[in-house]
GROMACS .gro file of C-alpha atoms in nm:
model
  270
    1MET     CA    1   8.449  17.486  10.248
    2ASN     CA    2   8.364  17.646   9.881
    3TRP     CA    3   8.049  17.651   9.675
    4GLY     CA    4   8.178  17.349   9.448
    5GLN     CA    5   8.244  17.117   9.791
    6LYS     CA    6   7.902  17.242   9.909
    7LEU     CA    7   7.763  17.119   9.587
    8VAL     CA    8   7.954  16.790   9.574
    9LYS     CA    9   7.839  16.735   9.931
   10GLY     CA   10   7.497  16.791   9.862
   11PHE     CA   11   7.484  16.570   9.558
   12LYS     CA   12   7.643  16.281   9.791
   13GLY     CA   13   7.379  16.366  10.029
   14LEU     CA   14   7.086  16.341   9.772
   15VAL     CA   15   7.215  15.997   9.637
   16GLY     CA   16   7.246  15.881   9.995
   17ALA     CA   17   6.878  15.985  10.071
   18LEU     CA   18   6.793  15.815   9.723
   19VAL     CA   19   6.960  15.473   9.857
   20PHE     CA   20   6.803  15.497  10.235
   21TYR     CA   21   6.448  15.619  10.146
   22THR     CA   22   6.421  15.425   9.795
   23ARG     CA   23   6.486  15.117   9.603
   24LEU     CA   24   6.587  15.267   9.288
   25PRO     CA   25   6.892  15.095   9.109
   26ILE     CA   26   7.164  15.337   9.234
   27SER     CA   27   7.517  15.240   9.090
   28ALA     CA   28   7.779  15.142   9.338
   29LYS     CA   29   8.049  15.342   9.177
   30ILE     CA   30   7.823  15.667   9.259
   31PRO     CA   31   7.958  15.830   9.637
   32TYR     CA   32   7.702  15.909   9.843
   33GLU     CA   33   7.669  16.033  10.212
   34ILE     CA   34   7.419  15.977  10.450
   35ASP     CA   35   7.460  16.276  10.663
   36ARG     CA   36   7.170  16.474  10.721
   37ILE     CA   37   6.982  16.305  10.442
   38GLY     CA   38   6.633  16.426  10.622
   39ARG     CA   39   6.636  16.731  10.449
   40PHE     CA   40   6.660  16.564  10.122
   41ALA     CA   41   6.336  16.370  10.204
   42PRO     CA   42   6.073  16.599  10.018
   43VAL     CA   43   6.302  16.581   9.673
   44VAL     CA   44   6.317  16.223   9.710
   45GLY     CA   45   5.925  16.280   9.741
   46LEU     CA   46   5.938  16.455   9.436
   47LEU     CA   47   6.112  16.229   9.227
   48LEU     CA   48   5.902  15.961   9.337
   49GLY     CA   49   5.574  16.144   9.270
   50ASN     CA   50   5.696  16.196   8.894
   51LEU     CA   51   5.775  15.836   8.861
   52LEU     CA   52   5.430  15.732   9.034
   53LEU     CA   53   5.293  15.986   8.739
   54ILE     CA   54   5.504  15.841   8.448
   55GLY     CA   55   5.350  15.515   8.544
   56ASP     CA   56   4.987  15.616   8.578
   57ARG     CA   57   5.018  15.758   8.210
   58GLY     CA   58   5.187  15.436   8.072
   59LEU     CA   59   4.887  15.234   8.202
   60ALA     CA   60   4.624  15.480   8.088
   61TRP     CA   61   4.786  15.465   7.717
   62LEU     CA   62   4.744  15.102   7.753
   63GLU     CA   63   4.386  15.156   7.832
   64VAL     CA   64   4.427  15.012   8.198
   65GLY     CA   65   4.096  15.024   8.366
   66SER     CA   66   4.055  15.286   8.667
   67PHE     CA   67   4.086  15.022   8.936
   68SER     CA   68   4.335  14.803   8.819
   69ARG     CA   69   4.538  15.128   8.737
   70ALA     CA   70   4.496  15.264   9.095
   71VAL     CA   71   4.621  14.892   9.226
   72LEU     CA   72   4.913  14.883   9.000
   73LEU     CA   73   5.003  15.233   9.084
   74VAL     CA   74   4.999  15.146   9.473
   75CYS     CA   75   5.174  14.826   9.389
   76LEU     CA   76   5.454  15.042   9.205
   77TRP     CA   77   5.451  15.292   9.516
   78CYS     CA   78   5.558  15.002   9.728
   79LEU     CA   79   5.811  14.898   9.523
   80LEU     CA   80   5.965  15.271   9.479
   81THR     CA   81   6.004  15.272   9.884
   82GLY     CA   82   6.065  14.895   9.948
   83GLY     CA   83   5.800  14.930  10.183
   84LEU     CA   84   5.995  15.082  10.420
   85HIS     CA   85   5.726  15.366  10.547
   86LEU     CA   86   5.492  15.088  10.520
   87ASP     CA   87   5.650  14.869  10.772
   88GLY     CA   88   5.652  15.162  11.018
   89VAL     CA   89   5.309  15.194  10.957
   90MET     CA   90   5.220  14.851  11.096
   91ASP     CA   91   5.487  14.874  11.372
   92THR     CA   92   5.350  15.169  11.497
   93ALA     CA   93   4.969  15.074  11.475
   94ASP     CA   94   5.077  14.709  11.700
   95GLY     CA   95   5.239  14.985  11.978
   96LEU     CA   96   4.956  15.170  11.965
   97ALA     CA   97   4.715  14.897  12.049
   98VAL     CA   98   4.863  14.831  12.368
   99GLN     CA   99   4.723  15.020  12.662
  100ASN     CA  100   5.060  15.063  12.868
  101PRO     CA  101   5.267  15.316  12.762
  102GLN     CA  102   5.556  15.188  12.875
  103LEU     CA  103   5.550  14.846  12.668
  104ARG     CA  104   5.444  15.026  12.375
  105LEU     CA  105   5.829  15.106  12.236
  106GLN     CA  106   5.870  14.727  12.341
  107VAL     CA  107   5.621  14.596  12.109
  108MET     CA  108   5.677  14.843  11.802
  109GLN     CA  109   6.062  14.697  11.810
  110ASP     CA  110   5.923  14.329  11.756
  111SER     CA  111   6.008  14.200  11.413
  112GLN     CA  112   5.655  14.025  11.417
  113THR     CA  113   5.339  14.187  11.309
  114GLY     CA  114   5.046  14.162  11.497
  115ALA     CA  115   4.655  14.174  11.425
  116PHE     CA  116   4.649  14.585  11.439
  117GLY     CA  117   4.952  14.628  11.205
  118VAL     CA  118   4.847  14.397  10.970
  119MET     CA  119   4.460  14.571  10.969
  120ALA     CA  120   4.654  14.953  10.932
  121GLY     CA  121   4.872  14.808  10.673
  122GLY     CA  122   4.562  14.682  10.491
  123LEU     CA  123   4.356  14.985  10.529
  124LEU     CA  124   4.615  15.253  10.429
  125LEU     CA  125   4.648  15.051  10.103
  126LEU     CA  126   4.263  15.004  10.050
  127LEU     CA  127   4.223  15.380  10.106
  128LYS     CA  128   4.513  15.471   9.835
  129VAL     CA  129   4.315  15.213   9.608
  130ALA     CA  130   4.019  15.393   9.672
  131PHE     CA  131   4.096  15.728   9.647
  132LEU     CA  132   4.330  15.683   9.309
  133THR     CA  133   4.018  15.516   9.180
  134ASP     CA  134   3.770  15.760   9.214
  135LEU     CA  135   4.043  16.060   9.108
  136GLU     CA  136   3.934  16.119   8.766
  137TYR     CA  137   4.206  16.196   8.495
  138ASN     CA  138   4.101  16.478   8.254
  139ASN     CA  139   4.267  16.382   7.974
  140THR     CA  140   4.214  16.717   7.792
  141SER     CA  141   4.437  16.903   8.050
  142PRO     CA  142   4.770  16.835   8.192
  143TYR     CA  143   4.691  17.013   8.507
  144SER     CA  144   4.448  16.765   8.631
  145LEU     CA  145   4.380  16.726   9.003
  146ARG     CA  146   4.472  16.399   8.965
  147LEU     CA  147   4.808  16.486   8.831
  148TRP     CA  148   4.894  16.689   9.126
  149ALA     CA  149   4.774  16.445   9.372
  150LEU     CA  150   5.014  16.185   9.248
  151VAL     CA  151   5.295  16.431   9.240
  152MET     CA  152   5.242  16.624   9.532
  153ALA     CA  153   5.140  16.339   9.800
  154PRO     CA  154   5.495  16.192   9.822
  155VAL     CA  155   5.630  16.561   9.865
  156TRP     CA  156   5.388  16.610  10.128
  157GLY     CA  157   5.451  16.270  10.292
  158ARG     CA  158   5.789  16.352  10.344
  159TRP     CA  159   5.764  16.695  10.469
  160GLY     CA  160   5.556  16.568  10.738
  161GLN     CA  161   5.830  16.332  10.833
  162VAL     CA  162   6.083  16.656  10.831
  163LEU     CA  163   5.795  16.847  11.045
  164ALA     CA  164   5.820  16.521  11.310
  165ILE     CA  165   6.198  16.510  11.293
  166ALA     CA  166   6.195  16.882  11.369
  167CYS     CA  167   5.969  16.933  11.634
  168TYR     CA  168   5.925  16.646  11.846
  169PRO     CA  169   6.177  16.418  12.072
  170TYR     CA  170   6.293  16.087  11.956
  171LEU     CA  171   6.212  15.834  12.195
  172ARG     CA  172   6.501  15.585  12.181
  173PRO     CA  173   6.886  15.659  12.211
  174THR     CA  174   6.937  15.464  11.889
  175GLY     CA  175   6.761  15.340  11.589
  176LYS     CA  176   6.722  15.382  11.228
  177GLY     CA  177   6.541  15.733  11.284
  178ALA     CA  178   6.815  15.862  11.579
  179PHE     CA  179   7.046  15.995  11.324
  180LEU     CA  180   6.776  16.179  11.134
  181LYS     CA  181   6.684  16.367  11.459
  182ALA     CA  182   7.062  16.447  11.586
  183GLU     CA  183   7.130  16.577  11.241
  184MET     CA  184   6.874  16.780  11.158
  185GLN     CA  185   6.995  17.161  11.148
  186LEU     CA  186   6.749  17.448  11.155
  187PRO     CA  187   6.600  17.598  10.977
  188ILE     CA  188   6.834  17.539  10.694
  189ASP     CA  189   6.714  17.188  10.614
  190PHE     CA  190   6.332  17.301  10.606
  191LEU     CA  191   6.461  17.515  10.287
  192TRP     CA  192   6.444  17.203  10.067
  193GLY     CA  193   6.116  17.080  10.124
  194ALA     CA  194   5.953  17.446  10.141
  195GLY     CA  195   6.118  17.506   9.802
  196CYS     CA  196   5.952  17.176   9.657
  197LEU     CA  197   5.615  17.271   9.782
  198ILE     CA  198   5.635  17.648   9.677
  199PHE     CA  199   5.752  17.534   9.346
  200LEU     CA  200   5.488  17.279   9.290
  201THR     CA  201   5.187  17.536   9.426
  202GLY     CA  202   5.322  17.774   9.178
  203LEU     CA  203   5.333  17.587   8.903
  204GLN     CA  204   4.979  17.446   8.958
  205ILE     CA  205   4.865  17.804   9.008
  206TRP     CA  206   5.008  17.880   8.674
  207GLY     CA  207   4.875  17.567   8.516
  208MET     CA  208   4.550  17.544   8.649
  209GLY     CA  209   4.473  17.950   8.653
  210ASN     CA  210   4.287  17.891   8.978
  211TRP     CA  211   4.500  18.056   9.287
  212VAL     CA  212   4.241  18.004   9.545
  213LEU     CA  213   4.272  17.573   9.473
  214GLY     CA  214   4.639  17.613   9.475
  215MET     CA  215   4.668  17.827   9.810
  216GLY     CA  216   4.380  17.582   9.954
  217LEU     CA  217   4.573  17.252   9.866
  218LEU     CA  218   4.877  17.404  10.009
  219LEU     CA  219   4.721  17.502  10.353
  220GLY     CA  220   4.516  17.193  10.358
  221GLY     CA  221   4.862  16.970  10.313
  222GLY     CA  222   5.037  17.175  10.555
  223THR     CA  223   4.794  17.120  10.802
  224ILE     CA  224   4.786  16.758  10.708
  225ALA     CA  225   5.123  16.706  10.722
  226TRP     CA  226   5.190  16.902  11.096
  227GLY     CA  227   4.850  16.712  11.231
  228VAL     CA  228   4.984  16.395  11.135
  229GLY     CA  229   5.282  16.436  11.316
  230TYR     CA  230   5.128  16.577  11.615
  231TRP     CA  231   4.883  16.308  11.628
  232PHE     CA  232   5.154  16.027  11.694
  233HIS     CA  233   5.339  16.283  11.927
  234SER     CA  234   5.034  16.297  12.134
  235ARG     CA  235   5.011  15.937  12.167
  236LEU     CA  236   5.347  15.809  12.213
  237GLY     CA  237   5.500  16.129  12.370
  238GLY     CA  238   5.757  16.134  12.046
  239HIS     CA  239   5.879  16.009  11.752
  240THR     CA  240   6.058  15.678  11.644
  241GLY     CA  241   6.190  15.573  11.294
  242ASP     CA  242   5.884  15.378  11.276
  243SER     CA  243   5.653  15.660  11.364
  244TYR     CA  244   5.845  15.877  11.106
  245GLY     CA  245   5.751  15.615  10.828
  246ALA     CA  246   5.368  15.602  10.956
  247VAL     CA  247   5.397  16.004  10.927
  248VAL     CA  248   5.471  16.003  10.558
  249GLU     CA  249   5.223  15.689  10.470
  250TRP     CA  250   4.927  15.860  10.663
  251THR     CA  251   5.001  16.207  10.524
  252GLU     CA  252   5.016  16.067  10.188
  253VAL     CA  253   4.646  15.930  10.215
  254ALA     CA  254   4.496  16.208  10.359
  255PHE     CA  255   4.611  16.468  10.097
  256LEU     CA  256   4.489  16.205   9.839
  257GLY     CA  257   4.166  16.216  10.056
  258LEU     CA  258   4.177  16.598  10.044
  259VAL     CA  259   4.242  16.651   9.676
  260LEU     CA  260   3.929  16.380   9.594
  261VAL     CA  261   3.731  16.606   9.833
  262VAL     CA  262   3.831  16.928   9.648
  263GLU     CA  263   3.750  16.779   9.330
  264VAL     CA  264   3.402  16.663   9.407
  265VAL     CA  265   3.361  17.027   9.562
  266VAL     CA  266   3.458  17.174   9.259
  267ASP     CA  267   3.230  16.948   9.015
  268ARG     CA  268   2.964  17.034   9.238
  269PHE     CA  269   2.982  17.391   9.208
  270THR     CA  270   3.137  17.476   8.862
   0.00000   0.00000   0.00000
């Protein structure tokens, strides 16, 4: 396969990732493939983050209040993904609520959402709204922490998913996440997400002029992305498509919380 064919195949894979992971209006005339689309998940996250940033700036231009803006951004977040990963949060929470490990996977497959799933989904959305409300946007600088939180949280969430796919066994012979695990090729499939994160961190350091802050968020985000996937693995003994989605969502919200803590510390000591 020559470089031209590789580029065409890569483009088709990226379009396939957009079709699978988002609800963006992709023309049916555009060819796509779903082979190894997991490697493109962080790139999809970068696109989603920039769409959230555009939405945030548009709402700010309309002088929408901080709380209402946060609520609308979270709604946009869900619309862009079709609630794909949020569904995984709720199903995984229902499964973890079962004391018998042998019954957890069976409960997670149930299409009906239980009380623990509703609580988990509601708490996650509330945390996102709360963190986005408190993350102040510095209108005098295009390189504020709020900007980076919106852009990088979806990337870190999907990087966490890539780590979970690569590092832990898949618990079902089939399922919506089985092909992601089966088609993962290491280490090459790590490069897409790593490239996104290194580029964003470099851009952040250049824009804000603070390499300590940039490297701190890089290390913190990496720790969160790995830790969330490991936590679910320790409870389930591996991963499913639902827990992949849960890793995305909880990594996103934890990274927003990290940025908020960093903002408070920076404001306190500068």
